[in-house]
Coordinates of C-alpha atoms and ligand atoms in Angstrom, one line a residue:
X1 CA 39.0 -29.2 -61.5
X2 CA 36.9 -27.9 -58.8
X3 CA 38.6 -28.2 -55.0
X4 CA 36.1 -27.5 -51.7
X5 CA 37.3 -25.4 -48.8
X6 CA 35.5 -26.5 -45.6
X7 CA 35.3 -23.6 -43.7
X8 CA 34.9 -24.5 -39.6
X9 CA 33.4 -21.1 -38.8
X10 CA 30.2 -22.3 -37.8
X11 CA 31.7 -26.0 -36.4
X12 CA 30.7 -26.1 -32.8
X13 CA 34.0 -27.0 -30.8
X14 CA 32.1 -30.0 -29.3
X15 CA 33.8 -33.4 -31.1
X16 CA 35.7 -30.8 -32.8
X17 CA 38.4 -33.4 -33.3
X18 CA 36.0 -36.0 -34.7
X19 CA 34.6 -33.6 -36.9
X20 CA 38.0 -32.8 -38.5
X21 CA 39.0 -36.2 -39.2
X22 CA 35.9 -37.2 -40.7
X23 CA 35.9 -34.2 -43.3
X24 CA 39.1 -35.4 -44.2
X25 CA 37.6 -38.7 -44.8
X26 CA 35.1 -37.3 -46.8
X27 CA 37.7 -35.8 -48.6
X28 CA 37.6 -32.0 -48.2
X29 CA 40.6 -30.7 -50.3
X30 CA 41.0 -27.9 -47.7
X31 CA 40.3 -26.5 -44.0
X32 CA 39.3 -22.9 -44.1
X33 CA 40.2 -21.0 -41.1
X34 CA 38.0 -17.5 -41.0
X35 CA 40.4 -15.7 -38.4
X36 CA 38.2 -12.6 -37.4
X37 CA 39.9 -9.8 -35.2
X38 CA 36.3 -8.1 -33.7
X39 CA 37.9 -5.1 -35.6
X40 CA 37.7 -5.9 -39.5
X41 CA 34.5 -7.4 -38.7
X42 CA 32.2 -7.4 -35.4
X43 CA 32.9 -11.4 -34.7
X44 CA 36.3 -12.2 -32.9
X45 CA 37.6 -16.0 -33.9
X46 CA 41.0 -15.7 -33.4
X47 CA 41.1 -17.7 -30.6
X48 CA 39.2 -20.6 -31.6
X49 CA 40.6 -20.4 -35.1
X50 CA 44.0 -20.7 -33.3
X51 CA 42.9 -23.5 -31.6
X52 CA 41.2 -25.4 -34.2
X53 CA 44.4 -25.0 -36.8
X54 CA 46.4 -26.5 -33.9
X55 CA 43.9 -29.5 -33.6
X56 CA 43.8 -29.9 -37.6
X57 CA 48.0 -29.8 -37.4
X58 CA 47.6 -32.3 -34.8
X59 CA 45.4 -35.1 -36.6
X60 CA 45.5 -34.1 -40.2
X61 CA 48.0 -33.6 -43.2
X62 CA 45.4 -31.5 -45.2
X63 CA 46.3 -28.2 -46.5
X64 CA 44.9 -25.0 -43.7
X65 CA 43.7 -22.6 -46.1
X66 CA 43.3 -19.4 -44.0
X67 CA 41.7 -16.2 -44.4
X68 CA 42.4 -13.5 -42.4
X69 CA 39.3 -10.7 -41.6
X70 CA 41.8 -8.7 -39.5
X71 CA 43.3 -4.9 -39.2
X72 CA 46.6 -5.7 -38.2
X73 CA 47.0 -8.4 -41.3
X74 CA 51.2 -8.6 -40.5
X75 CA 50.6 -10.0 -36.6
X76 CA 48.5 -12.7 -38.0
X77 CA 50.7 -13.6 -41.0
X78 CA 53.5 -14.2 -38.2
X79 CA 51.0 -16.0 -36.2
X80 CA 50.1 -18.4 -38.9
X81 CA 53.6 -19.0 -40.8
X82 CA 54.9 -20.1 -37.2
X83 CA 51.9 -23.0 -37.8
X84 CA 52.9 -23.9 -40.7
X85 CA 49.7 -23.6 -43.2
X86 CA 49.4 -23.8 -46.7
X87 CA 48.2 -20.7 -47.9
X88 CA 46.9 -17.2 -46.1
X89 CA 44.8 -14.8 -47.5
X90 CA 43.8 -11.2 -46.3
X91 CA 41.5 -8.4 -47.6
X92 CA 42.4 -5.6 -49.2
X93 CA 40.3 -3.6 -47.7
X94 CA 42.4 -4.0 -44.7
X95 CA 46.0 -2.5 -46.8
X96 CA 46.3 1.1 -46.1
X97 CA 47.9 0.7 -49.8
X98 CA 49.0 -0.8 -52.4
X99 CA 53.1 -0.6 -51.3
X100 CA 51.6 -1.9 -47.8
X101 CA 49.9 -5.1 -50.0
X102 CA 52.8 -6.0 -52.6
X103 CA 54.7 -6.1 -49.1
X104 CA 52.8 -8.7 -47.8
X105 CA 52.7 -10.3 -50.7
X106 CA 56.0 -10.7 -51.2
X107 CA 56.5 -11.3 -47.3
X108 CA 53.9 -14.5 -47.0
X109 CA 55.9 -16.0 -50.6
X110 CA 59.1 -16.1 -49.0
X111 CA 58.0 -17.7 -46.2
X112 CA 57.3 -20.3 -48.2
X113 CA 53.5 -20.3 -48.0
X114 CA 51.2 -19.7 -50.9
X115 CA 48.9 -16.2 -50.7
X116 CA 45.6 -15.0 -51.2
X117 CA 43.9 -11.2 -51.8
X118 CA 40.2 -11.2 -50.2
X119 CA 37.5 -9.1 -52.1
X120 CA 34.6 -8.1 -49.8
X121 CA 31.3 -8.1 -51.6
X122 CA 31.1 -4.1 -52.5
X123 CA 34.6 -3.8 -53.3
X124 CA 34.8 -3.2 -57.3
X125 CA 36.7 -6.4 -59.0
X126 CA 38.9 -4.1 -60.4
X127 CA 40.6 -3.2 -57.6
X128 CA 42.4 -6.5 -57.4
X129 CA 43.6 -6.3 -61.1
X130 CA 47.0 -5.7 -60.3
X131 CA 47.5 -8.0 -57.6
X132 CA 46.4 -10.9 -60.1
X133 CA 49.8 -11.9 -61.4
X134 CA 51.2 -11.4 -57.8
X135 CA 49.2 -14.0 -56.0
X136 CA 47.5 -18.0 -56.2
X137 CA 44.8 -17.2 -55.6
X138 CA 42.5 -14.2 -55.3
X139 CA 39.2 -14.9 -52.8
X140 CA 36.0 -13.0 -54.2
X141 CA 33.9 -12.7 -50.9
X142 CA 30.1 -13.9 -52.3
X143 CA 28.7 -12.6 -48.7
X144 CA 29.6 -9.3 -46.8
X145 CA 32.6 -10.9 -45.0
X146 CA 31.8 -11.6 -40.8
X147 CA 29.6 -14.5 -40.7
X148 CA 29.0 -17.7 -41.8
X149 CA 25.2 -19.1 -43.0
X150 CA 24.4 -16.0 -44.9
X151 CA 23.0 -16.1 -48.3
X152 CA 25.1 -15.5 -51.6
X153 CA 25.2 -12.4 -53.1
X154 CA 23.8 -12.6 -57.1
X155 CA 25.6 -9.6 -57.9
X156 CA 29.0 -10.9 -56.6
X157 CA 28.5 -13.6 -59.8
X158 CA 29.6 -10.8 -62.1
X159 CA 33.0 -10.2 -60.0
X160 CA 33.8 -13.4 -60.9
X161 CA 33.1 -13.5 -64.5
X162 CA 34.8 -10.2 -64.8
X163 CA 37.7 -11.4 -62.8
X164 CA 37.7 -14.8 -64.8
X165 CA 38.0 -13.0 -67.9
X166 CA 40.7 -10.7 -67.3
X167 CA 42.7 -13.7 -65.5
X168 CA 41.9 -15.8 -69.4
X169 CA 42.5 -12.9 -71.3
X170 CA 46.0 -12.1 -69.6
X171 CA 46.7 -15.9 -69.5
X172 CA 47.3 -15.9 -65.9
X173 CA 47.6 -19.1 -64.0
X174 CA 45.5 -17.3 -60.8
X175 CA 42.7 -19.4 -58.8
X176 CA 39.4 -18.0 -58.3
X177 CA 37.9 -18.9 -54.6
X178 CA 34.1 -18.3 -53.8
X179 CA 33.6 -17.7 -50.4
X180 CA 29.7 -17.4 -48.7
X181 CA 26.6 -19.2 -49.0
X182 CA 27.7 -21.2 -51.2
X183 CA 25.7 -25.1 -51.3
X184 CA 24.5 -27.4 -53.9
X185 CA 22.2 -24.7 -55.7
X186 CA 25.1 -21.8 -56.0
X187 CA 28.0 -24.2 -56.4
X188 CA 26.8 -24.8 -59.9
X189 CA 26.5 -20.6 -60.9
X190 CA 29.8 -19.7 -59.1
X191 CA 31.6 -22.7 -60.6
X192 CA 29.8 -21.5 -64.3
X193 CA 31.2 -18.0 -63.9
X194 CA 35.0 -19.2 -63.0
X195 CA 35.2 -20.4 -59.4
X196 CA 37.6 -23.3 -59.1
X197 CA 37.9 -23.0 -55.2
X198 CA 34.9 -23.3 -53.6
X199 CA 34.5 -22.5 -49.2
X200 CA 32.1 -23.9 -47.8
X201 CA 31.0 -23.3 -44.4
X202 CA 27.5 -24.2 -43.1
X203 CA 26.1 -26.1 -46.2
X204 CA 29.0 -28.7 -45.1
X205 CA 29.1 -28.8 -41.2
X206 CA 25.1 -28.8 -40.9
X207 CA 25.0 -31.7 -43.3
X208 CA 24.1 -35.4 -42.1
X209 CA 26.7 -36.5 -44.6
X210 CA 30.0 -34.8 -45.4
X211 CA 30.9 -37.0 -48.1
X212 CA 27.6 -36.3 -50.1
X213 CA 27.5 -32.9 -49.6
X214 CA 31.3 -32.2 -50.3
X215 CA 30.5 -34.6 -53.7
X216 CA 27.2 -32.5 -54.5
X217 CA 29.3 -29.2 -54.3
X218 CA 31.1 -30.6 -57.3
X219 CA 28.7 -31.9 -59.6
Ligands
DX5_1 C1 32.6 -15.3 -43.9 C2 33.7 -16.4 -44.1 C3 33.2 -17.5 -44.9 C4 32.0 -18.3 -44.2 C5 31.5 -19.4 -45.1 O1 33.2 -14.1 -43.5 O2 34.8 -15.8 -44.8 O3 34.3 -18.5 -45.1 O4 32.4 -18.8 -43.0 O5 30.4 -19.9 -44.4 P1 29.0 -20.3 -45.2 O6 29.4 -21.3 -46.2 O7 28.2 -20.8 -44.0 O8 28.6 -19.0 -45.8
ZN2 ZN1 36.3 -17.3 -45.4

Protein backbone atom coordinates (compact mmCIF):
# COMPACT_ATOMS: atom_id res chain seq x y z
CA UNK A 1 0.00 0.00 0.00
CA UNK A 2 1.36 3.27 -1.03
CA UNK A 3 1.94 5.97 2.04
CA UNK A 4 2.76 9.95 0.99
CA UNK A 5 5.44 11.93 2.72
CA UNK A 6 4.55 15.69 2.65
CA UNK A 7 7.64 17.22 2.52
CA UNK A 8 7.37 21.18 3.97
CA UNK A 9 10.54 22.24 2.25
CA UNK A 10 8.99 24.63 0.08
CA UNK A 11 5.87 25.52 2.75
CA UNK A 12 6.24 29.20 3.32
CA UNK A 13 6.22 29.77 7.28
CA UNK A 14 3.24 32.11 6.83
CA UNK A 15 -0.04 30.02 8.33
CA UNK A 16 2.50 27.51 8.80
CA UNK A 17 0.36 26.11 11.62
CA UNK A 18 -2.85 26.03 9.50
CA UNK A 19 -1.04 24.43 6.87
CA UNK A 20 0.07 21.53 9.06
CA UNK A 21 -3.19 20.76 10.41
CA UNK A 22 -4.90 20.75 7.32
CA UNK A 23 -2.45 18.20 5.66
CA UNK A 24 -3.23 16.06 8.41
CA UNK A 25 -6.80 16.46 7.50
CA UNK A 26 -6.14 15.62 4.22
CA UNK A 27 -4.54 12.71 5.44
CA UNK A 28 -0.85 12.88 4.68
CA UNK A 29 0.57 9.64 6.22
CA UNK A 30 3.81 11.52 7.02
CA UNK A 31 5.69 15.09 7.47
CA UNK A 32 8.98 15.17 5.75
CA UNK A 33 11.44 17.29 7.38
CA UNK A 34 14.48 18.05 4.69
CA UNK A 35 17.13 19.29 7.44
CA UNK A 36 19.85 20.86 5.22
CA UNK A 37 23.22 21.97 6.95
CA UNK A 38 24.52 24.67 3.89
CA UNK A 39 27.39 22.08 3.90
CA UNK A 40 25.92 18.71 2.41
CA UNK A 41 24.05 20.83 0.20
CA UNK A 42 24.19 24.81 -0.55
CA UNK A 43 20.58 25.45 1.26
CA UNK A 44 20.70 25.70 5.14
CA UNK A 45 17.01 24.59 6.75
CA UNK A 46 17.97 23.53 9.97
CA UNK A 47 16.54 26.16 11.61
CA UNK A 48 13.16 26.29 10.11
CA UNK A 49 13.08 22.61 9.94
CA UNK A 50 13.65 22.75 13.78
CA UNK A 51 10.99 25.02 14.07
CA UNK A 52 8.51 23.45 11.95
CA UNK A 53 9.00 19.81 13.70
CA UNK A 54 8.31 21.65 17.00
CA UNK A 55 5.03 23.21 15.59
CA UNK A 56 4.03 19.67 13.99
CA UNK A 57 4.83 18.08 17.72
CA UNK A 58 2.80 20.74 18.98
CA UNK A 59 -0.63 20.27 16.89
CA UNK A 60 -0.18 16.96 15.33
CA UNK A 61 0.23 13.12 16.33
CA UNK A 62 1.48 12.30 12.69
CA UNK A 63 4.63 10.46 12.32
CA UNK A 64 7.99 13.30 11.37
CA UNK A 65 9.68 11.42 8.85
CA UNK A 66 13.11 13.30 8.58
CA UNK A 67 15.86 13.32 6.28
CA UNK A 68 18.95 14.71 7.09
CA UNK A 69 21.23 16.51 4.09
CA UNK A 70 23.99 17.12 6.64
CA UNK A 71 27.91 16.54 7.26
CA UNK A 72 27.86 16.09 10.80
CA UNK A 73 24.82 13.34 10.54
CA UNK A 74 25.52 12.25 14.61
CA UNK A 75 24.69 16.15 15.92
CA UNK A 76 21.45 16.01 14.08
CA UNK A 77 20.50 12.46 15.14
CA UNK A 78 20.83 13.83 18.84
CA UNK A 79 18.97 16.86 17.85
CA UNK A 80 16.02 14.99 16.49
CA UNK A 81 15.78 11.79 18.90
CA UNK A 82 15.49 14.57 21.76
CA UNK A 83 12.07 15.58 19.52
CA UNK A 84 10.89 12.59 19.46
CA UNK A 85 10.25 11.61 15.50
CA UNK A 86 9.41 8.63 13.96
CA UNK A 87 12.00 7.77 11.75
CA UNK A 88 15.46 9.69 10.51
CA UNK A 89 17.21 9.12 7.51
CA UNK A 90 20.77 10.39 6.31
CA UNK A 91 22.90 9.93 3.10
CA UNK A 92 25.49 7.92 2.72
CA UNK A 93 27.28 9.98 0.95
CA UNK A 94 27.73 11.91 4.11
CA UNK A 95 29.53 8.33 6.15
CA UNK A 96 33.17 8.55 5.85
CA UNK A 97 32.46 4.60 5.91
CA UNK A 98 30.74 1.90 6.26
CA UNK A 99 31.84 1.08 10.26
CA UNK A 100 30.87 5.02 10.55
CA UNK A 101 27.08 3.98 8.88
CA UNK A 102 26.36 0.44 10.68
CA UNK A 103 27.11 2.83 13.77
CA UNK A 104 24.49 5.00 13.18
CA UNK A 105 22.45 2.60 12.26
CA UNK A 106 22.52 0.75 15.13
CA UNK A 107 22.66 4.14 17.22
CA UNK A 108 19.16 5.74 15.83
CA UNK A 109 17.46 1.76 16.45
CA UNK A 110 18.20 1.86 19.95
CA UNK A 111 16.92 4.99 20.40
CA UNK A 112 13.90 3.70 19.66
CA UNK A 113 13.26 5.48 16.34
CA UNK A 114 13.06 3.73 12.97
CA UNK A 115 16.08 4.64 10.21
CA UNK A 116 16.58 5.44 6.80
CA UNK A 117 19.89 5.36 4.28
CA UNK A 118 19.47 8.32 1.58
CA UNK A 119 20.82 7.62 -2.10
CA UNK A 120 21.61 10.81 -3.93
CA UNK A 121 20.80 10.60 -7.64
CA UNK A 122 24.51 9.60 -9.07
CA UNK A 123 25.27 7.39 -6.31
CA UNK A 124 25.22 3.59 -7.82
CA UNK A 125 22.10 1.51 -6.10
CA UNK A 126 24.48 -0.89 -5.19
CA UNK A 127 26.17 0.91 -2.83
CA UNK A 128 23.34 0.58 -0.33
CA UNK A 129 23.07 -3.32 -0.81
CA UNK A 130 24.39 -4.03 2.40
CA UNK A 131 22.64 -1.68 4.45
CA UNK A 132 19.29 -3.21 3.08
CA UNK A 133 18.69 -5.73 5.84
CA UNK A 134 19.93 -3.09 8.39
CA UNK A 135 17.37 -0.42 7.90
CA UNK A 136 13.17 0.42 7.26
CA UNK A 137 13.55 2.03 4.84
CA UNK A 138 16.17 3.02 2.29
CA UNK A 139 15.36 6.75 0.44
CA UNK A 140 16.44 6.65 -3.34
CA UNK A 141 16.85 10.48 -4.00
CA UNK A 142 14.83 10.94 -7.69
CA UNK A 143 16.43 14.65 -7.73
CA UNK A 144 20.10 15.73 -7.01
CA UNK A 145 19.32 16.28 -3.24
CA UNK A 146 19.16 20.42 -2.09
CA UNK A 147 16.05 21.67 -3.36
CA UNK A 148 12.62 21.12 -3.61
CA UNK A 149 10.42 21.77 -7.16
CA UNK A 150 13.00 20.15 -9.40
CA UNK A 151 12.12 17.69 -11.89
CA UNK A 152 12.47 13.75 -11.49
CA UNK A 153 15.25 12.14 -12.72
CA UNK A 154 14.20 9.14 -15.45
CA UNK A 155 17.35 7.45 -14.83
CA UNK A 156 16.81 7.28 -11.05
CA UNK A 157 13.61 4.79 -12.17
CA UNK A 158 16.14 2.07 -12.71
CA UNK A 159 17.70 2.51 -8.96
CA UNK A 160 14.49 1.60 -7.91
CA UNK A 161 13.70 -1.35 -9.93
CA UNK A 162 17.14 -2.61 -9.26
CA UNK A 163 16.86 -1.97 -5.57
CA UNK A 164 13.16 -3.52 -5.66
CA UNK A 165 14.54 -6.55 -7.03
CA UNK A 166 17.30 -7.33 -4.92
CA UNK A 167 15.01 -6.32 -1.74
CA UNK A 168 12.26 -9.35 -3.49
CA UNK A 169 14.77 -11.54 -4.39
CA UNK A 170 16.49 -11.51 -0.76
CA UNK A 171 12.90 -11.49 0.77
CA UNK A 172 13.64 -8.50 2.72
CA UNK A 173 10.89 -6.59 4.43
CA UNK A 174 12.79 -3.01 3.39
CA UNK A 175 10.54 0.13 2.25
CA UNK A 176 11.46 1.91 -0.84
CA UNK A 177 10.95 5.95 -0.55
CA UNK A 178 10.95 8.24 -3.64
CA UNK A 179 12.01 11.46 -2.96
CA UNK A 180 11.93 14.62 -5.86
CA UNK A 181 9.63 15.78 -8.32
CA UNK A 182 7.45 13.53 -7.69
CA UNK A 183 3.37 14.56 -8.73
CA UNK A 184 0.47 12.82 -10.25
CA UNK A 185 2.44 12.04 -13.66
CA UNK A 186 5.70 10.26 -11.82
CA UNK A 187 3.75 8.91 -8.79
CA UNK A 188 2.41 6.25 -11.14
CA UNK A 189 6.27 5.22 -12.80
CA UNK A 190 8.06 5.38 -9.29
CA UNK A 191 5.16 3.41 -7.63
CA UNK A 192 5.45 0.82 -10.94
CA UNK A 193 9.10 0.31 -10.31
CA UNK A 194 8.81 -0.36 -6.34
CA UNK A 195 8.26 2.80 -4.48
CA UNK A 196 5.88 2.35 -1.56
CA UNK A 197 6.78 5.74 0.15
CA UNK A 198 6.26 8.43 -1.85
CA UNK A 199 7.68 12.58 -0.61
CA UNK A 200 6.16 14.96 -1.87
CA UNK A 201 7.14 18.38 -1.66
CA UNK A 202 5.85 21.08 -4.03
CA UNK A 203 3.26 19.01 -6.07
CA UNK A 204 1.44 19.04 -2.53
CA UNK A 205 1.98 22.47 -0.83
CA UNK A 206 1.28 24.44 -4.24
CA UNK A 207 -1.89 22.60 -4.66
CA UNK A 208 -5.47 24.31 -4.18
CA UNK A 209 -6.50 21.05 -2.56
CA UNK A 210 -4.45 18.84 -0.37
CA UNK A 211 -6.86 16.19 -0.10
CA UNK A 212 -7.06 15.66 -3.98
CA UNK A 213 -3.71 15.92 -4.70
CA UNK A 214 -2.41 13.61 -1.75
CA UNK A 215 -5.50 11.04 -3.24
CA UNK A 216 -4.12 11.53 -6.93
CA UNK A 217 -0.57 10.61 -5.79
CA UNK A 218 -2.09 7.29 -5.03
CA UNK A 219 -4.10 6.29 -7.80
C1 LIG B 1 15.24 17.60 -1.80
C2 LIG B 1 14.36 17.02 -0.69
C3 LIG B 1 13.00 16.60 -1.18
C4 LIG B 1 12.22 17.76 -1.79
C5 LIG B 1 10.90 17.28 -2.37
O1 LIG B 1 16.59 17.60 -1.39
O2 LIG B 1 14.96 15.88 -0.11
O3 LIG B 1 12.26 16.04 -0.08
O4 LIG B 1 11.95 18.72 -0.79
O5 LIG B 1 10.28 18.39 -2.91
P1 LIG B 1 9.59 18.32 -4.36
O6 LIG B 1 8.46 17.34 -4.20
O7 LIG B 1 9.13 19.74 -4.57
O8 LIG B 1 10.63 17.85 -5.31
ZN1 LIG C 1 13.68 14.81 1.36
Amino acid sequence: MVEIATSLLSAKEENIIQKIYDLEVAKTDYFHIDVMDGKFVENDTTERMRKYTEYIKNVSTLPIDVHLMVEDIQSYIDSYLAMGVHSITFQLEACKNETEAIKLIKYIKENGCKVGIAVNANTPIEKVYEYVSHVHKILVMTVEAGKGGQKLIPETLDKIRELNKFIYENNYETDIQADGGINNETAQKVIAVGANILVSGNYIINSDNYKQAIESLKE
